[in-house]
XYZ file of C-alpha atoms in Angstrom:
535
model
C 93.060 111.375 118.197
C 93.251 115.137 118.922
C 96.245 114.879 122.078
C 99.586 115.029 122.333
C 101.584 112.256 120.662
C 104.859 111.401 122.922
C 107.149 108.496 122.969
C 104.759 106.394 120.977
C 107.663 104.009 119.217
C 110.765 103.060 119.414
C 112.733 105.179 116.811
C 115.621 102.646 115.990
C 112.773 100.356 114.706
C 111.277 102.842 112.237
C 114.678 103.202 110.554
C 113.323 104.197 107.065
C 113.305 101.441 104.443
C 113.008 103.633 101.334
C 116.209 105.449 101.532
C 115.370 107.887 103.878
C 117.533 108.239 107.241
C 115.853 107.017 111.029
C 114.735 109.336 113.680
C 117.798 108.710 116.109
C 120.026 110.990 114.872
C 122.963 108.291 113.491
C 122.868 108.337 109.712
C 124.955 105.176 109.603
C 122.805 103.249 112.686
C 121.598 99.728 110.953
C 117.591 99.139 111.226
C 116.364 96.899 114.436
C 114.508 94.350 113.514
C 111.543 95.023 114.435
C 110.141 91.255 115.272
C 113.242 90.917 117.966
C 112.441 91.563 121.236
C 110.400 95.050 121.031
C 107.325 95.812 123.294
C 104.717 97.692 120.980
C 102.025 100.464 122.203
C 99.580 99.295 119.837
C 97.328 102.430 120.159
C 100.870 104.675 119.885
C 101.693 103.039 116.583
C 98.168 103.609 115.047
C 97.974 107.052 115.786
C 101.362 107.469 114.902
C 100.215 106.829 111.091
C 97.573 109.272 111.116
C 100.271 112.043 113.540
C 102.796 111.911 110.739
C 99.963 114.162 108.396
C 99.185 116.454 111.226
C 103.056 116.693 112.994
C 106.111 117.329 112.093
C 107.423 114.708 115.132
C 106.644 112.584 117.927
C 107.497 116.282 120.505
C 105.247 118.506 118.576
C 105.974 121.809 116.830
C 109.154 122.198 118.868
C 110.317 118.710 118.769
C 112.270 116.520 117.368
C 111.461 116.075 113.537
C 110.716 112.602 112.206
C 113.266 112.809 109.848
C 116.653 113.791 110.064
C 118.458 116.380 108.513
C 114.853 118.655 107.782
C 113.885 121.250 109.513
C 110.109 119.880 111.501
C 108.650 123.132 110.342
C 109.162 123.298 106.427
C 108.484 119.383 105.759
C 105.092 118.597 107.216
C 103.260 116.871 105.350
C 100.106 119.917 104.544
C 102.846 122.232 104.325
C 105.022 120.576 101.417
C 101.945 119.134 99.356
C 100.534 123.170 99.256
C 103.982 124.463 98.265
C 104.241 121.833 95.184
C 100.508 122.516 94.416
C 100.184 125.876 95.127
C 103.196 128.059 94.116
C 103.620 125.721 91.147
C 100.553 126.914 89.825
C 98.321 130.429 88.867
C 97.182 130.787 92.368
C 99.935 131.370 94.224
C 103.135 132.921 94.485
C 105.681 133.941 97.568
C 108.779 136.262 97.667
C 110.464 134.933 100.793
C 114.349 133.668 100.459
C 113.621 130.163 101.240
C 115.956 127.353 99.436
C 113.540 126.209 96.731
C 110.598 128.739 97.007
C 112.092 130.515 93.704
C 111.719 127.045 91.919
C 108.663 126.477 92.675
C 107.460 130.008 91.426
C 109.153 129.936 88.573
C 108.471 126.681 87.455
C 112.217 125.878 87.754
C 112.600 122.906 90.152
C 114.528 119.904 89.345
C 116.364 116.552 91.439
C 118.443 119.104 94.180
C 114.693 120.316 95.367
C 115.271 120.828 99.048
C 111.755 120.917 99.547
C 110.720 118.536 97.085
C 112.930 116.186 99.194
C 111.022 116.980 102.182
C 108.084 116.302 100.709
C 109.170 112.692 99.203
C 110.636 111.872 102.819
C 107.618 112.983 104.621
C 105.583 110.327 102.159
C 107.755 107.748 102.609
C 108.263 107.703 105.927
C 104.710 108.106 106.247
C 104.552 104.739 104.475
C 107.073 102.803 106.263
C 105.085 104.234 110.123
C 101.856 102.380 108.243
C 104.097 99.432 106.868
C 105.226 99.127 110.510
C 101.418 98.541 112.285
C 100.477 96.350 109.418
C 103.411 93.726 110.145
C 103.247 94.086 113.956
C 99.258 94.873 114.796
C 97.148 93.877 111.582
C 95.479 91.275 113.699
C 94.459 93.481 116.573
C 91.196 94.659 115.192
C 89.775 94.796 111.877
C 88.392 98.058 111.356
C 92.264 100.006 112.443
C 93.726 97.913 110.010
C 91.488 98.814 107.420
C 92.287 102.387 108.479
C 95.956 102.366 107.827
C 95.230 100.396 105.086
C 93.679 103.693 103.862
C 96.620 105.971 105.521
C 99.183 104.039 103.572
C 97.081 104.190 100.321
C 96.624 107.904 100.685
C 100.291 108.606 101.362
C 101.467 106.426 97.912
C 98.385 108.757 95.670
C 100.501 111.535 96.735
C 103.970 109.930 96.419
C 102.669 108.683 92.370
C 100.589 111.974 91.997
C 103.630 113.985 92.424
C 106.803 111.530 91.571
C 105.187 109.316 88.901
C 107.403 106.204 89.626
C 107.822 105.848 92.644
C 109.297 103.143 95.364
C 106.943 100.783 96.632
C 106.701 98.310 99.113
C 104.339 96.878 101.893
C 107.088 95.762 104.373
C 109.674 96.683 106.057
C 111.998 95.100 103.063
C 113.558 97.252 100.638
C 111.237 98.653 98.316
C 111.206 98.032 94.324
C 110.251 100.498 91.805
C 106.728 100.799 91.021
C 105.758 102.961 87.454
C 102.444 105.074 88.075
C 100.015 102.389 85.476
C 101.057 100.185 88.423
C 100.964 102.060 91.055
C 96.893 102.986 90.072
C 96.210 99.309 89.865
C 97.298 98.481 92.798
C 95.697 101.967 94.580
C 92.421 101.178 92.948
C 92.788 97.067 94.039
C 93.726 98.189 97.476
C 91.085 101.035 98.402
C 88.402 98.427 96.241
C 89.362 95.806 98.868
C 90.153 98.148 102.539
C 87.037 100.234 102.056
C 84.731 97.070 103.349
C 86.598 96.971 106.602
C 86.291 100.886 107.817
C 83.258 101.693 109.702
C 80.258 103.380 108.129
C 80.274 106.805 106.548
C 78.733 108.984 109.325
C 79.160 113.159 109.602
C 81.237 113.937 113.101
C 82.190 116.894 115.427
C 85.009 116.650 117.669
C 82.646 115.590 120.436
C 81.593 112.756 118.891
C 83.750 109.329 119.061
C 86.125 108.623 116.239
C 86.252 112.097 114.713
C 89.032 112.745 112.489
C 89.685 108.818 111.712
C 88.635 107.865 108.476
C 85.574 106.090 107.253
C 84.114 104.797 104.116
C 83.397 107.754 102.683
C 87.074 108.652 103.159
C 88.183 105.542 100.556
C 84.897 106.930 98.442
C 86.345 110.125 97.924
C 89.915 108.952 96.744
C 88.898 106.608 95.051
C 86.718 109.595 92.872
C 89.645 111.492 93.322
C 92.066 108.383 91.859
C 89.400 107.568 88.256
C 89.048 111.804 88.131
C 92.677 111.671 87.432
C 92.950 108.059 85.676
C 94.026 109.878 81.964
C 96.361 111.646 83.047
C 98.016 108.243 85.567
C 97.207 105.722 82.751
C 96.102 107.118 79.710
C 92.560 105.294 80.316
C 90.323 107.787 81.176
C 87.323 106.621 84.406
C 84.765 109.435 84.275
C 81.748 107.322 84.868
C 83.643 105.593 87.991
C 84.802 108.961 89.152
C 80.832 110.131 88.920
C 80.166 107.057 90.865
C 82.403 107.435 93.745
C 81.297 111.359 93.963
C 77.863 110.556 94.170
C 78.088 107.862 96.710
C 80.182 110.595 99.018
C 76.999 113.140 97.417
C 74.271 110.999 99.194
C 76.353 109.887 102.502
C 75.193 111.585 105.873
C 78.414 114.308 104.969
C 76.738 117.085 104.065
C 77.513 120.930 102.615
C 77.857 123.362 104.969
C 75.248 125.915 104.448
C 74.671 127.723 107.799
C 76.105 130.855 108.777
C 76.992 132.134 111.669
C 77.861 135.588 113.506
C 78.636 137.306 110.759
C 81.087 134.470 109.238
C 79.543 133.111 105.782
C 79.596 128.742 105.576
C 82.179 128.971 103.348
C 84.547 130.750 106.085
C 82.891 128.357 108.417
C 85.167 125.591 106.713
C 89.032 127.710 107.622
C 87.660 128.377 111.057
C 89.589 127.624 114.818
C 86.215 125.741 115.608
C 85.228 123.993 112.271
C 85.473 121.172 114.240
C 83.061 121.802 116.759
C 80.222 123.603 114.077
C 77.660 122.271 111.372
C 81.007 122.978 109.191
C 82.633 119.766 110.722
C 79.344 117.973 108.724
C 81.572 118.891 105.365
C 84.977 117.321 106.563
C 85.123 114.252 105.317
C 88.790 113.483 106.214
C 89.916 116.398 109.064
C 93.308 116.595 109.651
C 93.013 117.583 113.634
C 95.085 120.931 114.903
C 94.612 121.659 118.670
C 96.815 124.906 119.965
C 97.756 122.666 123.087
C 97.966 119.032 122.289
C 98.477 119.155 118.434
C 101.312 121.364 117.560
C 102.605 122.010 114.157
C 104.750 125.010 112.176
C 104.355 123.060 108.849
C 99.688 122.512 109.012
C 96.757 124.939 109.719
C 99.439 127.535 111.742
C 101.302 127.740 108.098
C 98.104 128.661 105.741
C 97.449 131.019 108.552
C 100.428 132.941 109.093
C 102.183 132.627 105.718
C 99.097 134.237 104.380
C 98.863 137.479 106.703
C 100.576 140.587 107.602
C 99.927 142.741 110.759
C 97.955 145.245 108.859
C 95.468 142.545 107.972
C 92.195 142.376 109.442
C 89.865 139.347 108.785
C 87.339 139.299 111.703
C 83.969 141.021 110.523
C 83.204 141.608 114.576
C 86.631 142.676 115.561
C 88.382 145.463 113.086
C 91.353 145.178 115.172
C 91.923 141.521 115.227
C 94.728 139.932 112.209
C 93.982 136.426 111.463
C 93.205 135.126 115.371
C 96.902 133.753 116.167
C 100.116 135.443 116.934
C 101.398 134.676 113.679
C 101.738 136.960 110.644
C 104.676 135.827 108.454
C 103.404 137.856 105.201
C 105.011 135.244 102.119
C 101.797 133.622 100.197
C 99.790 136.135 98.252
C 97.852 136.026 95.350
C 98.419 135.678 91.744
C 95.887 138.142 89.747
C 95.411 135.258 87.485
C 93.512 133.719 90.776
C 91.655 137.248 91.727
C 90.527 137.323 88.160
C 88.548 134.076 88.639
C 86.398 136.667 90.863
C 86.813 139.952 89.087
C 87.362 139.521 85.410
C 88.674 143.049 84.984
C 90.711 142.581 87.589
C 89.101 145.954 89.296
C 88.794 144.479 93.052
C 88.655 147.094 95.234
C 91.355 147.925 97.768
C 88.776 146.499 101.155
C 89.240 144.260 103.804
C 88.039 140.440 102.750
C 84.813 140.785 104.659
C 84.009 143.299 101.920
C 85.532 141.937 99.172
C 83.538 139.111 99.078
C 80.635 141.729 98.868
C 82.365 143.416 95.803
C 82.607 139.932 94.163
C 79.313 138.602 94.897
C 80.772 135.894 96.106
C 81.806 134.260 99.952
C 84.676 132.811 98.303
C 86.320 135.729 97.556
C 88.336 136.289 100.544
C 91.000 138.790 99.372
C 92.826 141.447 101.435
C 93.432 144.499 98.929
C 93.867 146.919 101.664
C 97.068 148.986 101.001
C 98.115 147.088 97.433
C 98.123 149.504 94.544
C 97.150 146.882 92.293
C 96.390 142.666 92.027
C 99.826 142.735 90.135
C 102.865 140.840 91.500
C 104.961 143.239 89.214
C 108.241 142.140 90.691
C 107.395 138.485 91.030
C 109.383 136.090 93.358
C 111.328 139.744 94.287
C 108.734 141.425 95.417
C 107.200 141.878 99.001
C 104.287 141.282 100.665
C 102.366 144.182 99.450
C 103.152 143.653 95.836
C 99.651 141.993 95.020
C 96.574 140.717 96.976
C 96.250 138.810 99.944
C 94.078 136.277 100.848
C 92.705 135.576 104.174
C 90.793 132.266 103.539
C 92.348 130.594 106.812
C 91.783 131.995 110.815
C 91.637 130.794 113.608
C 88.502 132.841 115.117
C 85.748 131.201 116.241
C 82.052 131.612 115.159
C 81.384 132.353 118.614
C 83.744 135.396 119.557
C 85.933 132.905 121.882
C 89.745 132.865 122.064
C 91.390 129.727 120.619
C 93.547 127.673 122.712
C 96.789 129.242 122.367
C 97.585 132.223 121.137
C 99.854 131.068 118.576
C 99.219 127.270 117.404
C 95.723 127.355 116.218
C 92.968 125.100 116.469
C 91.452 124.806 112.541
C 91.767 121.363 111.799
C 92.672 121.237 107.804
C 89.812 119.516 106.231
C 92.279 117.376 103.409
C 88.603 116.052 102.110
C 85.776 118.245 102.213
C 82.042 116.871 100.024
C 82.299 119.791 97.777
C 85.378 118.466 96.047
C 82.456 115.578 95.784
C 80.410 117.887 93.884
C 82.619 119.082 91.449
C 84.049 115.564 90.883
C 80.294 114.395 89.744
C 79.701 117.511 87.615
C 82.941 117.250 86.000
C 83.262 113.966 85.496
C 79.363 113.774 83.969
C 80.481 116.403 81.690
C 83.312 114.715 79.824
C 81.032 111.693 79.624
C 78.972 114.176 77.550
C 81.088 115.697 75.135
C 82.689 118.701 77.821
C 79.319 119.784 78.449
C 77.916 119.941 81.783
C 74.342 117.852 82.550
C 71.664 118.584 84.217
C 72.452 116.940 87.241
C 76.309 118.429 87.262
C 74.720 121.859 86.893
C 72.989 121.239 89.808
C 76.101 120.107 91.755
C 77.837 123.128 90.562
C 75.396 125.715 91.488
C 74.761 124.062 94.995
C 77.893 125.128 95.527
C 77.735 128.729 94.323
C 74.136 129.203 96.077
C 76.581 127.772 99.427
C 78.698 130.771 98.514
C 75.871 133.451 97.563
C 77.060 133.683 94.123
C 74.788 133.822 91.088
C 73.511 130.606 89.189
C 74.444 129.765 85.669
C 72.509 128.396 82.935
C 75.295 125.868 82.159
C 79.155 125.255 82.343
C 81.936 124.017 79.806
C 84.844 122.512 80.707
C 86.919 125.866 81.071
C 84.078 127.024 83.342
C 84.176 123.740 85.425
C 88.153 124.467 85.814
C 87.487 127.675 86.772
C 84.757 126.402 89.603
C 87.556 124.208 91.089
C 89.725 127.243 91.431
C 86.909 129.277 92.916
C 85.568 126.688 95.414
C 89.539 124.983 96.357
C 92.024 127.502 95.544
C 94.817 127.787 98.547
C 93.934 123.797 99.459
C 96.869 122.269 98.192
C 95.475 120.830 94.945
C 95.653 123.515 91.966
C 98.529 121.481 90.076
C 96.672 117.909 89.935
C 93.362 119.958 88.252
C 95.463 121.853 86.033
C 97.267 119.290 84.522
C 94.131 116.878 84.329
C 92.709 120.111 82.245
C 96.103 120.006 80.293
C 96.897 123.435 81.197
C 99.848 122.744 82.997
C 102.912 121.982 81.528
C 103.546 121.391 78.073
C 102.548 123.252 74.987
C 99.240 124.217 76.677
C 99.418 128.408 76.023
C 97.751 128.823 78.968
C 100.364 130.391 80.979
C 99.866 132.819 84.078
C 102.114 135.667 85.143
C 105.756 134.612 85.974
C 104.965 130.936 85.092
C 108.279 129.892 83.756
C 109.854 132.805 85.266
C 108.943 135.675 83.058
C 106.161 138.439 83.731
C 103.470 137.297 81.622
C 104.064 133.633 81.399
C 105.386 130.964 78.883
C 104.816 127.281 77.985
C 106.843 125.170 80.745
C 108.655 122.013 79.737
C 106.083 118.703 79.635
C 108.125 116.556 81.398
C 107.384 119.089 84.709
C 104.034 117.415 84.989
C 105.711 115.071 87.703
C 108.447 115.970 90.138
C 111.900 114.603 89.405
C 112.895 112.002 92.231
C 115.381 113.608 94.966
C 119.023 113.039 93.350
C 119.681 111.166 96.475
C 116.974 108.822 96.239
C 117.673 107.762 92.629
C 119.328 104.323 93.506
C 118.682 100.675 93.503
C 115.789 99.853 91.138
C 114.642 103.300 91.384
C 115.676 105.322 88.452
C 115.354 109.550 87.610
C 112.284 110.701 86.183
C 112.559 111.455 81.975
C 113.797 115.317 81.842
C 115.724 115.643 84.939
């Protein structure tokens, strides 16, 4: 999986069936059929479902994009689910002049999104490259099938997480509108069914066959991930199928990682150039694979990396010198203090490098840059620069062992999109609602295997707000702050929890509750598929 995807299909037969234009360039080119007279590269179409997460395009970062009209670099697919989830949220904010970036800071987005659009085209055509394989290859073998079975499923979670109703179909026909109770029966029917056929759960590296392709616990994981978040899709909440899922992912051979090495804690271990090749690969239960030669991309690990650093940052314990271990430093995500107070109540973190930050904290998680920042503040919000507020420098591309990655600027940390300790905190939370919002025994447990992971002190016990705050401490900067935020109902809505410039004002206000879900691309809304209440 990890090489360079080139001329793997024949763009005039991917024409995009869900409104969305094709790859050739001609906006008003008619679809090929693609049961005419096509020769397919079986092997080039599967991996082309599983490229379209990790690349922006069949010719790599500085290729061709997949979609037309969108820049390769600004719609891939890690790229637009982090901006939604992150700068949408209390953990992160940005002050560069992008179209859209304000919106999402501020809580102000609506149908003329740019980047919202980006991110719905990048799902759907996603689903139309696995709609493809499934009506030309499903009878090649069983277990790739079952695989982009799984690729397709994942892609519609984050089209109905994000859009609500969304278009659905599982051909290349046009598709109808789906509403989200049916789009989580049909999730949950579909992973139920798919997760027979994928091969056993089993704990890679990237020398070992079949790493980065999915597996059963791949399907156990979203479908913990699906019931976790069953309230807020159907109004029917699944804690004790959510617990299930989590545990079954809990007792697989994936595994926290737990070792250290040269100086980097196991929790850096997992933002690493060569977390695929460590004990840290043992925690990535779905790796999305970045390789600085053969897997290019602006849009996946290269953009946590360099939107996250300035020159004058310095992440490397064993080099003072080095920045982040690319090229790269683009200084534009930073911070919110709301997310440094998770680590420092007072909000009194020191101005230190993040190797000594997380010392200050008492906590590995806590990798902050305060070096040069008079405060945690982002006084001027969306206006500001860089050095108005923290950093964080969670993401590098150094390697445990002192080595260079493989090109100086595209790095080689794969982005793990599953990881087992989102496992752990399923379990704990979910066995805490099932107990009145108090956390068990066993959840306790789950929870403080993960602080003990990050040398952080135990607790006696958790409540719900403390479990929140967990998710934030272990998963903050991973493109999922939103989804736990609203499941918490402390999102959008009259929820009074608000975090500085939420809404677009300093200290924060109650957002509109119809912003839970994203408001369909005006040019999408056609057909059977109608706008989103609000919008």
């Amino acid at each position: 999986m990890k090489r360079y995807i080139k001329n793997i299909i024949p763009a005039a037969a991917l024409a995009l069936t869900f409104g969305m234009t094709s790859c050739t360039g001609d906006l008003d080119v008619e679809p090929i059929d693609p049961n005419l007279s096509l020769n397919y590269d079986i092997q080039g179409l599967f991996n082309k479902c599983y490229a379209n997460i990790a690349l922006a395009g069949n010719g790599g970062a500085n290729g061709d994009c997949d979609i037309d009209g969108l820049d390769g670099g600004t719609t891939g697919f890690v790229r637009q689910m982090w901006n939604s989830n992150e700068l949408t949220t209390d953990e992160a904010i940005c002050h560069w002049g992008d179209d859209g970036i304000q919106s999402f800071c501020y809580n102000t987005y609506d149908a003329s999104h740019p980047m919202l659009n980006g991110y719905y085209a990048r799902l759907t055509t996603g689903i139309s490259y696995c709609n493809h394989y499934l009506e030309v290859a499903s009878s090649h073998d069983a277990t790739m099938t079952a695989e982009i079975r799984f690729i397709r499923a994942l892609h519609y979670y984050m089209l109905m997480d994000a859009y609500g109703n969304i278009p659905f179909a599982t051909t290349l026909t046009q598709p109808a509108r789906m509403t989200r109770a049916e789009a989580y029966t049909w999730l949950e029917t579909e992973l139920l069914d798919l997760v027979n056929g994928l091969a056993d759960a089993k704990a890679k590296k990237s020398s070992d066959a079949n790493y980065g392709r999915v597996d059963k616990a791949a399907a156990w994981m979203l479908l913990s991930r699906l019931y976790l978040n069953a309230e807020v899709y159907t109004g029917t909440p699944q804690w004790g199928k959510a617990a299930q899922y989590a545990k079954m992912v809990m007792d697989s051979p994936y595994k926290l990682n737990t070792k250290s090495v040269n100086g980097w804690s196991a929790y850096q271990m997992l933002f690493m150039g060569d977390n695929g090749e460590t004990d840290a690969a043992y925690e990535g239960v779905f790796p999305i694979l970045q390789d600085g030669l053969k897997t290019t991309s602006w849009g996946t690990s290269l953009y946590l990396i360099a939107s996250t650093y300035d020159a004058d940052m310095h992440s490397n314990p064993n080099d003072p010198i080095a920045t982040n271990g690319t090229d790269q430093v683009w200084g534009g995500n930073k911070a919110r203090p709301d997310l440094i107070k998770k680590f420092f109540a007072d909000g009194n973190a020191p101005q230190v490098n993040s190797y000594n930050m997380t010392e200050a904290a008492g906590d590995d998680r806590a990798l902050f840059d305060g070096v040069g920042r008079e405060s945690i503040e982002n006084t001027k919000g969306y206006l500001g620069d860089f050095k108005d507020g923290y950093a964080v420098a969670k993401f590098t591309n150094f390697k445990t062992d002192g080595t260079a990655g493989h090109d100086a600027t595209f790095p080689d940390m794969d982005f793990f999109f599953f990881r087992v300790a989102e496992a752990y905190l399923t379990y704990a939370e979910a066995t805490a609602r099932e107990n009145g919002g108090t956390a068990t025994a066993e959840g306790i447990k789950a929870i403080n295997d993960l602080r003990t992971r990050a040398n952080a002190a135990t607790k006696a016990g958790f409540s719900m707000n403390d479990i929140l705050d967990e998710w934030s401490r272990e998963f903050y900067f991973e493109g999922r702050r939103r989804v736990d935020l609203i499941r918490h109902g402390k999102y959008a809505g009259n929820t009074n929890y608000n975090w500085q410039w939420k809404g677009g004002v300093k200290e924060g206000r109650n957002i509109e509750d119809y912003k839970i879900i994203f408001a369909i691309p005006a040019a999408q809304v056609k057909g059977e598929i109608t706008q989103n209440d609000g919008y």
